[in-house]
C-alpha positions in Angstrom: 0.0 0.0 0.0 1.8 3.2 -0.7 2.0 5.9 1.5 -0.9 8.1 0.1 -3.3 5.2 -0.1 -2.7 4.7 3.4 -3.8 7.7 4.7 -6.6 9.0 2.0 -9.1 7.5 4.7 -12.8 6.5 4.1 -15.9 7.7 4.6 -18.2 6.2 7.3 -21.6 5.1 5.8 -23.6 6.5 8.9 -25.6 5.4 11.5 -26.4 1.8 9.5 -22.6 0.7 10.1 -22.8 -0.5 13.3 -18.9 0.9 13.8 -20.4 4.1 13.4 -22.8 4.4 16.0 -22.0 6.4 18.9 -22.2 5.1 22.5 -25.5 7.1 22.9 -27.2 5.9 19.2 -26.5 2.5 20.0 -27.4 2.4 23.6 -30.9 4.0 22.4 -31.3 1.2 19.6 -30.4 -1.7 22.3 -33.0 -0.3 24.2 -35.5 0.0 21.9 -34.4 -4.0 20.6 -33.7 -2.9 17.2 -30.2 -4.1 17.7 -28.3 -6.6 20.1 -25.7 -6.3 22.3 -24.7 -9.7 20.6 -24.4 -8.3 17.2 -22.6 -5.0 18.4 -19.7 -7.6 19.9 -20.0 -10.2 16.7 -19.6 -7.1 14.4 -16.6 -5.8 16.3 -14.6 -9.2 16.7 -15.2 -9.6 13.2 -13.5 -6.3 12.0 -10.4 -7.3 14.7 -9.9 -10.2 12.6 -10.5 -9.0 9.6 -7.9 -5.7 10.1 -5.7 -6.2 12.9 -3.1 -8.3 11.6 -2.0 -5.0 10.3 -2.6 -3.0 13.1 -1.8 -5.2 16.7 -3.9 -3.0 18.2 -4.8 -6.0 21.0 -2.5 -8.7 22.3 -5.7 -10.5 23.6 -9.2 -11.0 22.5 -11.3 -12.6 24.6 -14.1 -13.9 22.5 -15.9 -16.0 24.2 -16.3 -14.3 27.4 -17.2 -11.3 25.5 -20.0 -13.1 23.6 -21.4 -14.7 26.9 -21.4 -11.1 28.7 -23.3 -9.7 25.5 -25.6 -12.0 25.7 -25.8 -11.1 29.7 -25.8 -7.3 28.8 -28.7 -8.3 26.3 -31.3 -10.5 29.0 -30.8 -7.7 31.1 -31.7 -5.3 29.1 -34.8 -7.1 27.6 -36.1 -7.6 31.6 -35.7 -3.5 31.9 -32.6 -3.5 33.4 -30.0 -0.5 33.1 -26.8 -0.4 34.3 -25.7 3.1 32.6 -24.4 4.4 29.1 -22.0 1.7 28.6 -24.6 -0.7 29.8 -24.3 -3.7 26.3 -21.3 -1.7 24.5 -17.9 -3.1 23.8 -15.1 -1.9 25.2 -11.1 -2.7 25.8 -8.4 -2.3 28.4 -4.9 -1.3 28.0 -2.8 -4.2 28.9 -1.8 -2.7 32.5 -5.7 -3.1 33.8 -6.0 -6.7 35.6 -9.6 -8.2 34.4 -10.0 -11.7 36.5 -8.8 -14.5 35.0 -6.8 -12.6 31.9 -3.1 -12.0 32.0 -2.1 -8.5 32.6 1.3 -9.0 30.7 2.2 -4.8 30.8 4.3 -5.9 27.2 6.7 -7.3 29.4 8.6 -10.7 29.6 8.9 -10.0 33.4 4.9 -10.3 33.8 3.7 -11.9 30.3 2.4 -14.8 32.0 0.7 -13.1 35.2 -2.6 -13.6 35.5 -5.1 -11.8 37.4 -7.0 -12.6 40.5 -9.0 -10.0 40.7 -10.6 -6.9 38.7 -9.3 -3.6 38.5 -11.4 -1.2 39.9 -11.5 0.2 35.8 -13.0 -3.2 34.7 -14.9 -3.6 38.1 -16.8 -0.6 37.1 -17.3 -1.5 33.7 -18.5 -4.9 34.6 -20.6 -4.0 36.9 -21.7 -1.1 34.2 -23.1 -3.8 31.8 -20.1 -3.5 29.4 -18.5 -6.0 27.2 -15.1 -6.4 27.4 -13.2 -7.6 24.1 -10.0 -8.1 25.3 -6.6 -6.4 25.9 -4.9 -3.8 24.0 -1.2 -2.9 23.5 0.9 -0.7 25.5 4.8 0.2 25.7 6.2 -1.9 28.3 5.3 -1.0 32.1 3.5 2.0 29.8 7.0 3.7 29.9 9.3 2.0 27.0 8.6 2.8 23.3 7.8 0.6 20.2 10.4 -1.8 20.7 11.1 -4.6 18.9 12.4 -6.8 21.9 9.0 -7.2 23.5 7.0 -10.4 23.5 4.1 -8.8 21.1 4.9 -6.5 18.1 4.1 -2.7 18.6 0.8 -1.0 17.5 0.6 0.9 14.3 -1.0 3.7 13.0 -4.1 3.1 11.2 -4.2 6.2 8.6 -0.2 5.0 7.8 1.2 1.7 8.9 4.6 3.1 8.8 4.0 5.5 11.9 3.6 5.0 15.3 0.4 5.5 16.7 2.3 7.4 20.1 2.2 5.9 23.3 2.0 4.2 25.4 -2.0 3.6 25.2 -0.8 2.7 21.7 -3.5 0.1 21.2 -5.9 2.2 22.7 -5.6 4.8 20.2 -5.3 2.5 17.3 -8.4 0.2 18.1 -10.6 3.3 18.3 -9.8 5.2 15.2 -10.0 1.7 13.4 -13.2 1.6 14.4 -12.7 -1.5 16.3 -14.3 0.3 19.8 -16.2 3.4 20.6 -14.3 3.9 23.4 -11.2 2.0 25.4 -9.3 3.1 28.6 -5.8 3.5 29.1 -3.5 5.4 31.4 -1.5 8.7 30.9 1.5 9.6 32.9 3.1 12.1 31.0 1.0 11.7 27.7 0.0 8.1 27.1 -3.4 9.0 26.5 -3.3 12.3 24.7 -0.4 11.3 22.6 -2.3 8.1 20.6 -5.6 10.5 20.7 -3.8 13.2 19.3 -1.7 11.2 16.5 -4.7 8.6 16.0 -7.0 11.5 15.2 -9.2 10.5 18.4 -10.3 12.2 21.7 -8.2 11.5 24.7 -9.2 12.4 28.5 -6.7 12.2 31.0 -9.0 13.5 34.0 -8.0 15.2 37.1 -5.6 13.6 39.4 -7.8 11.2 41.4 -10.9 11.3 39.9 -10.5 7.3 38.5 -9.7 4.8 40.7 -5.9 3.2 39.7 -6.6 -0.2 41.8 -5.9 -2.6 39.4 -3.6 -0.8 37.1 0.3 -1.5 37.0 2.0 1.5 38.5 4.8 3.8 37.2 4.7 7.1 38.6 2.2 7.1 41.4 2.1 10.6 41.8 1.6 11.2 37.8 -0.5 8.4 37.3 -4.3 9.2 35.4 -7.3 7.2 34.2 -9.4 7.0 31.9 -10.7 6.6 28.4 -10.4 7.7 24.5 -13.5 7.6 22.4 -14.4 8.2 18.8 -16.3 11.3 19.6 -16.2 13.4 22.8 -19.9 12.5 23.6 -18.2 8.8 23.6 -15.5 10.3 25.9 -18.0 11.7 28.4 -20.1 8.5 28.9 -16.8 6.3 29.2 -15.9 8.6 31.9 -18.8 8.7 33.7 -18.9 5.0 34.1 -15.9 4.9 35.2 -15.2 7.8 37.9 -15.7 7.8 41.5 -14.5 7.5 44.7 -12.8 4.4 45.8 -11.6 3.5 49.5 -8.8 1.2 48.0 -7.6 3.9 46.3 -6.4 7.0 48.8 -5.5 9.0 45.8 -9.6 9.5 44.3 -11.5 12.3 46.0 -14.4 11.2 48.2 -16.9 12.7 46.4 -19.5 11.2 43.4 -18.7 12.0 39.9 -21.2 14.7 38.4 -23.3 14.3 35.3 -20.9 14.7 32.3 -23.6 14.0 29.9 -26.3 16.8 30.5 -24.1 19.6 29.3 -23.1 18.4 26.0 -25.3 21.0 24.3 -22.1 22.7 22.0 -23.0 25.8 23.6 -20.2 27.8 24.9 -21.4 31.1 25.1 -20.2 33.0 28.4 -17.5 30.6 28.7 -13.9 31.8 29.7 -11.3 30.6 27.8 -7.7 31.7 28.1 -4.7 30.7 25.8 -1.3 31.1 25.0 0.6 30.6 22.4 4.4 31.2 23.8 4.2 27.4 24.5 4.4 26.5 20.7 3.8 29.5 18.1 7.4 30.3 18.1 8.5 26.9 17.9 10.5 25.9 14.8 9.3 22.2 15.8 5.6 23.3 15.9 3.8 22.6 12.2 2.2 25.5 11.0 -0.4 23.5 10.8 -1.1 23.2 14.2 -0.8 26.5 15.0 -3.3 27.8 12.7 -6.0 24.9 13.6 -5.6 26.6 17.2 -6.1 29.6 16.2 -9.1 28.5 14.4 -10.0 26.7 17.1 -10.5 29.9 19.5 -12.0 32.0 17.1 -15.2 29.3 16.6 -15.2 29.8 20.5 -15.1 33.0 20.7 -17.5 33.5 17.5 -19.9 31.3 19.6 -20.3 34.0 22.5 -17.0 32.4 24.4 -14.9 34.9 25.8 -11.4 34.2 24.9 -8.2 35.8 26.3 -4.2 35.6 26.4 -2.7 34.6 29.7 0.7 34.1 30.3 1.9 30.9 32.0 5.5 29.9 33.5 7.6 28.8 31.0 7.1 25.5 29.4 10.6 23.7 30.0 9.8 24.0 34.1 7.0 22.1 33.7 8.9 19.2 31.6 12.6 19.4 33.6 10.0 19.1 36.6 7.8 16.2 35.5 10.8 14.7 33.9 12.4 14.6 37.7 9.5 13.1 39.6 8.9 10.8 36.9 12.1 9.4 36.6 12.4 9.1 40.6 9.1 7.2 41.4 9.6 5.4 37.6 12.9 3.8 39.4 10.9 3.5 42.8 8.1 1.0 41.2 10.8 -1.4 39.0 13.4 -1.0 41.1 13.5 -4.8 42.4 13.3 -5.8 38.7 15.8 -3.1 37.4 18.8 -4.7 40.0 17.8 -8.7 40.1 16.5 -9.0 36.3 17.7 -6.3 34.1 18.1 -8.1 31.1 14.1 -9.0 30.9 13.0 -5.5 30.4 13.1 -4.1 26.5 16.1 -1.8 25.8 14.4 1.0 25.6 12.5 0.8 28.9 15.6 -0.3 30.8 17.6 2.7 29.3 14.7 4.5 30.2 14.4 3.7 33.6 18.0 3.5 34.8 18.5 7.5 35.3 15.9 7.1 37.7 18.7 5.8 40.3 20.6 9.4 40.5 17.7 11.3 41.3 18.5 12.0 45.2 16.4 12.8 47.9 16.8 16.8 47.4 16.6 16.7 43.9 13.6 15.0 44.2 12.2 17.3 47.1 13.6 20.4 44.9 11.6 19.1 42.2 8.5 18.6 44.3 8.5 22.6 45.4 8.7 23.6 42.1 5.3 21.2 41.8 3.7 22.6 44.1 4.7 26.6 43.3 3.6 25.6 39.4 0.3 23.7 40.5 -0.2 27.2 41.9 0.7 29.3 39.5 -1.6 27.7 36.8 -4.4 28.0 39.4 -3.9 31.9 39.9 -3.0 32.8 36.5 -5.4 31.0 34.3 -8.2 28.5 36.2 -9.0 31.4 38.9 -10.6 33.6 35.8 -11.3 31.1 33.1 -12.9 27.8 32.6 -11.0 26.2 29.8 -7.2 26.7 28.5 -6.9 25.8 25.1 -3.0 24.8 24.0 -1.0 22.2 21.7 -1.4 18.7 22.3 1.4 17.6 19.8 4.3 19.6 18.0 4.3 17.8 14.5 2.3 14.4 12.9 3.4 10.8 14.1 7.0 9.6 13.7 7.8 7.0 11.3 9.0 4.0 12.6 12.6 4.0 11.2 12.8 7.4 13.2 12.7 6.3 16.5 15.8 5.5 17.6 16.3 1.7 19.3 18.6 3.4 22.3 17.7 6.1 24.8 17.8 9.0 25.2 17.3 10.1 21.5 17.9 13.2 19.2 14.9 15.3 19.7 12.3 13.1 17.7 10.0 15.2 15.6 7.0 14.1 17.6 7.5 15.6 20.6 4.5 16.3 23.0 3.4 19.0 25.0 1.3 17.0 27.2 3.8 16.5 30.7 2.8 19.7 32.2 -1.0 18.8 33.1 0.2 15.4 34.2 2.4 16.7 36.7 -0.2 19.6 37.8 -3.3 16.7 37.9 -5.6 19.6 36.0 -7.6 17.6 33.6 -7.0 17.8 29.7 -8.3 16.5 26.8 -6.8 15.8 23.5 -9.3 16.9 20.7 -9.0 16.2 16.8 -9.0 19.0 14.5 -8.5 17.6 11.0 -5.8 16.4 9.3 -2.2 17.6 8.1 -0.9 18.3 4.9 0.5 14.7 4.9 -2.6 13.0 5.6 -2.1 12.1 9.1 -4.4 13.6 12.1 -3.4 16.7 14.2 -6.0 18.2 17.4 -5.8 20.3 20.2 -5.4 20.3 23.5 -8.0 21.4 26.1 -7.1 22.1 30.2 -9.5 22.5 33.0 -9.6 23.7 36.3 -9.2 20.8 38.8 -12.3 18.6 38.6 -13.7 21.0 35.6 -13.9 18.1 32.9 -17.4 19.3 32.2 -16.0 22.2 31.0 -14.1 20.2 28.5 -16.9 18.4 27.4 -18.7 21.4 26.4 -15.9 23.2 24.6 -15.1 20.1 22.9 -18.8 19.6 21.8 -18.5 23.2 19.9 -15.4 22.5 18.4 -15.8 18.9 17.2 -19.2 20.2 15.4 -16.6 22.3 13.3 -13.5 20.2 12.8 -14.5 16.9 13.8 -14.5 15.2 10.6 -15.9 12.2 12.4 -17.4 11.0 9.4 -14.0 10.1 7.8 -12.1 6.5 9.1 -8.6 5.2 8.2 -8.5 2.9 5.3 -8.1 -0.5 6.5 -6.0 -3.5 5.4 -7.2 -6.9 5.1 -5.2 -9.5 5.9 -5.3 -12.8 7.2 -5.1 -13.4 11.1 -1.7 -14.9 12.7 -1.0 -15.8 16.3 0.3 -12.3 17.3 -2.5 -12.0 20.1 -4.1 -14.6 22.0 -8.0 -15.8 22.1 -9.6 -16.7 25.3 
């Protein structure tokens, strides 16, 4: 397939292609009983097998079990039982979520054969929400390493170019909903492992506020930096995942002990009266930042603020504080976590995650403590200067389009790679952000946005995304997808 071919993209015939339907059109038709939860999973598996072979979106589908609990999701329904929004709809979990009974291999040869005991308070949720889970999707190893080669499954690719990375590390997450595989999936996001495949996948990415998702369950890196939460096909998508999902959780001392709100009532598109701040030091002047990107966010907060939003320049600390910051604690609590591996059974991990990792050893107790003040005094700053007057900040996700492959180098660290993010600073501050599409490059592949909320302010982000995805959504155009026959690169249970 040549390069152009891979990324001209299809249109989506609509709401009669069951891929198509949002979370919200098909949960109305299973209601109704004009389709089954049955045929929603049947239809999915079958596109997985059909297209994935060129994709490895998922190192494990579980079939069977997700046949049984559509046909669960489907009894229930019929006796007028509803569990919620996800209640009969398909789902997946990045491979660092323990489901009972499934590995939770992290794309490691350390834990490829671990198996679960228990759920995830993610899939607890979700089960308990009357979703269907299809399996497990790929991830960079310990959701820190890259797309190495070394690892016991092969790395995700991109779906509008096969030759590009899809970003990471909830690779597979990113992949298998802009395929079309899933409406919505759930992954992690430490310093951009959510944002980055939404962003360069050309899908929406949530990393919610610090706390607001339960990590029980989920594989730890940076405990202090750690977010979940889910990417869907539309932000609508995105808002239902979340609410089934968020919450307090007493195994968790991290979440807040208070209910999640109603994320679905304000998704109206109307942003008029709401405060929106921006600024473009972070990447305008940037000889790494595309053009491209810069005018999409400037067209971005125009539509806003030709809505009735009121839209204003604030000035923030500077951007390399944030990253020399994050890049400190994460590196510190990164060594912390795999430290018992790192010294007994180095050569297990990938190269790139163990080269990764390593610098985590000379971080010392003051450089660590140092880094933790600056935290706090930027956690601070972002609150006075921008989330005490405004509602949303709107900023780059992503510098350029995805990396090839051959450009990302097999040692770290690297040359600056021409995909660098801009997503570390909201990780480190726990304000919630949202990766947003906006359309496409001039080489075919998808570019977005990146929207910031006060703490706890995601439905702000729902209802600024609404508005802009009516404009630039383009949610009517997929990825054009390879057949191919399937091989033994992912599991079946």
């Amino acid at each position: 397939m040549s390069e152009t071919d891979a990324m001209s993209g299809t249109d989506a015939t609509g709401p009669g292609d069951l891929a198509e339907l949002t979370v919200a059109q098909a949960g109305a038709l299973l209601r109704s009983g004009e389709i089954t939860s049955v045929q929603l999973a049947e239809h999915a598996l079958g596109l997985i097998e059909a297209h994935d072979a060129a994709l490895n979106s998922f190192v494990l589908v579980t079939r069977d079990q997700a046949l049984e609990r559509a046909r669960q999701a489907d009894r229930e329904l019929r006796g007028g039982l509803d569990r919620g929004p996800l209640h009969g709809i398909p789902y997946a979990l990045k491979d660092i979520f323990d489901a009972e009974g499934l590995p939770t291999t992290n794309q490691s040869w350390l834990t490829v054969s671990d198996v679960a005991a228990g759920d995830s308070a993610v899939e607890e949720r979700l089960r308990a929400g009357g979703g269907v889970l299809l399996g497990k999707l790929a991830t960079y190893e310990f959701a820190m390493g890259g797309p190495s080669p070394d690892l016991p499954f092969p790395p995700a690719r991109n779906p509008w170019n096969t030759e590009h990375i899809p970003s990471g590390s909830s690779s597979g997450a990113g992949v298998a909903v802009a395929a079309g595989f899933l409406r919505v999936a759930f992954g992690s996001d430490t310093a951009g492992s959510m944002r980055g495949p939404a962003f360069h996948c050309g899908t929406v990415g949530l990393k919610p506020t610090y706390g607001l998702v339960s990590g029980h369950g989920a594989t730890p890196l940076s405990p202090t930096m750690d977010h979940f939460g889910p990417l869907g096909w539309t932000v609508a998508d995105t808002a239902a995942a979340l609410q089934a999902v968020a919450g307090p959780d007493p195994r968790d001392p991290r979440t807040r002990d208070a209910p999640a709100p109603d994320y679905l009532g304000g998704l109206t598109g109307d942003v008029k009266g709401l405060r929106v701040a921006y600024s473009s030091a972070w990447y305008a002047h940037d000889p790494e930042t595309l053009p491209e990107i810069t005018e999409g966010i400037e067209r971005a907060l125009a539509h806003l603020e030709g809505l009735g939003a009121i839209v204003e320049e604030c000035k923030l600390p500077a951007y390399e504080l944030f990253n020399a910051c994050g890049r400190i604690v994460m590196a510190a609590e990164g060594f912390a976590t795999h430290e018992r591996n790192l010294r007994e059974e180095p050569r297990k991990f990938g190269r790139i995650t163990y080269q990764k990792l390593l610098p985590g050893a000379g971080v010392g107790a003051a450089d660590l403590l140092r880094a933790m003040e600056l935290r706090r005094r930027l956690i601070e700053a972002l609150d006075q200067r921008v989330f005490a007057d405004h509602d949303v900040l709107v900023t780059a996700c992503g510098q350029t389009t995805a990396a090839r492959f051959d450009a990302f180098p097999l040692d770290w660290p690297p040359p600056r790679l021409a995909n660098d993010m801009q997503t570390i600073p909201f990780a480190l501050t726990g304000h919630p952000a949202m990766s947003l599409p906006l359309g496409f490059a001039g080489n075919g592949l998808p570019i977005g946005v990146q929207l910031v909320g006060p703490r706890f302010g995601e439905a702000g982000l729902f209802r600024a995304g609404t508005a802009l995805e009516a404009e630039f959504g383009r949610r009517g155009t997929r990825p054009a997808l390879t057949t191919g026959a399937p091989d033994d690169r992912h599991a079946t249970a």
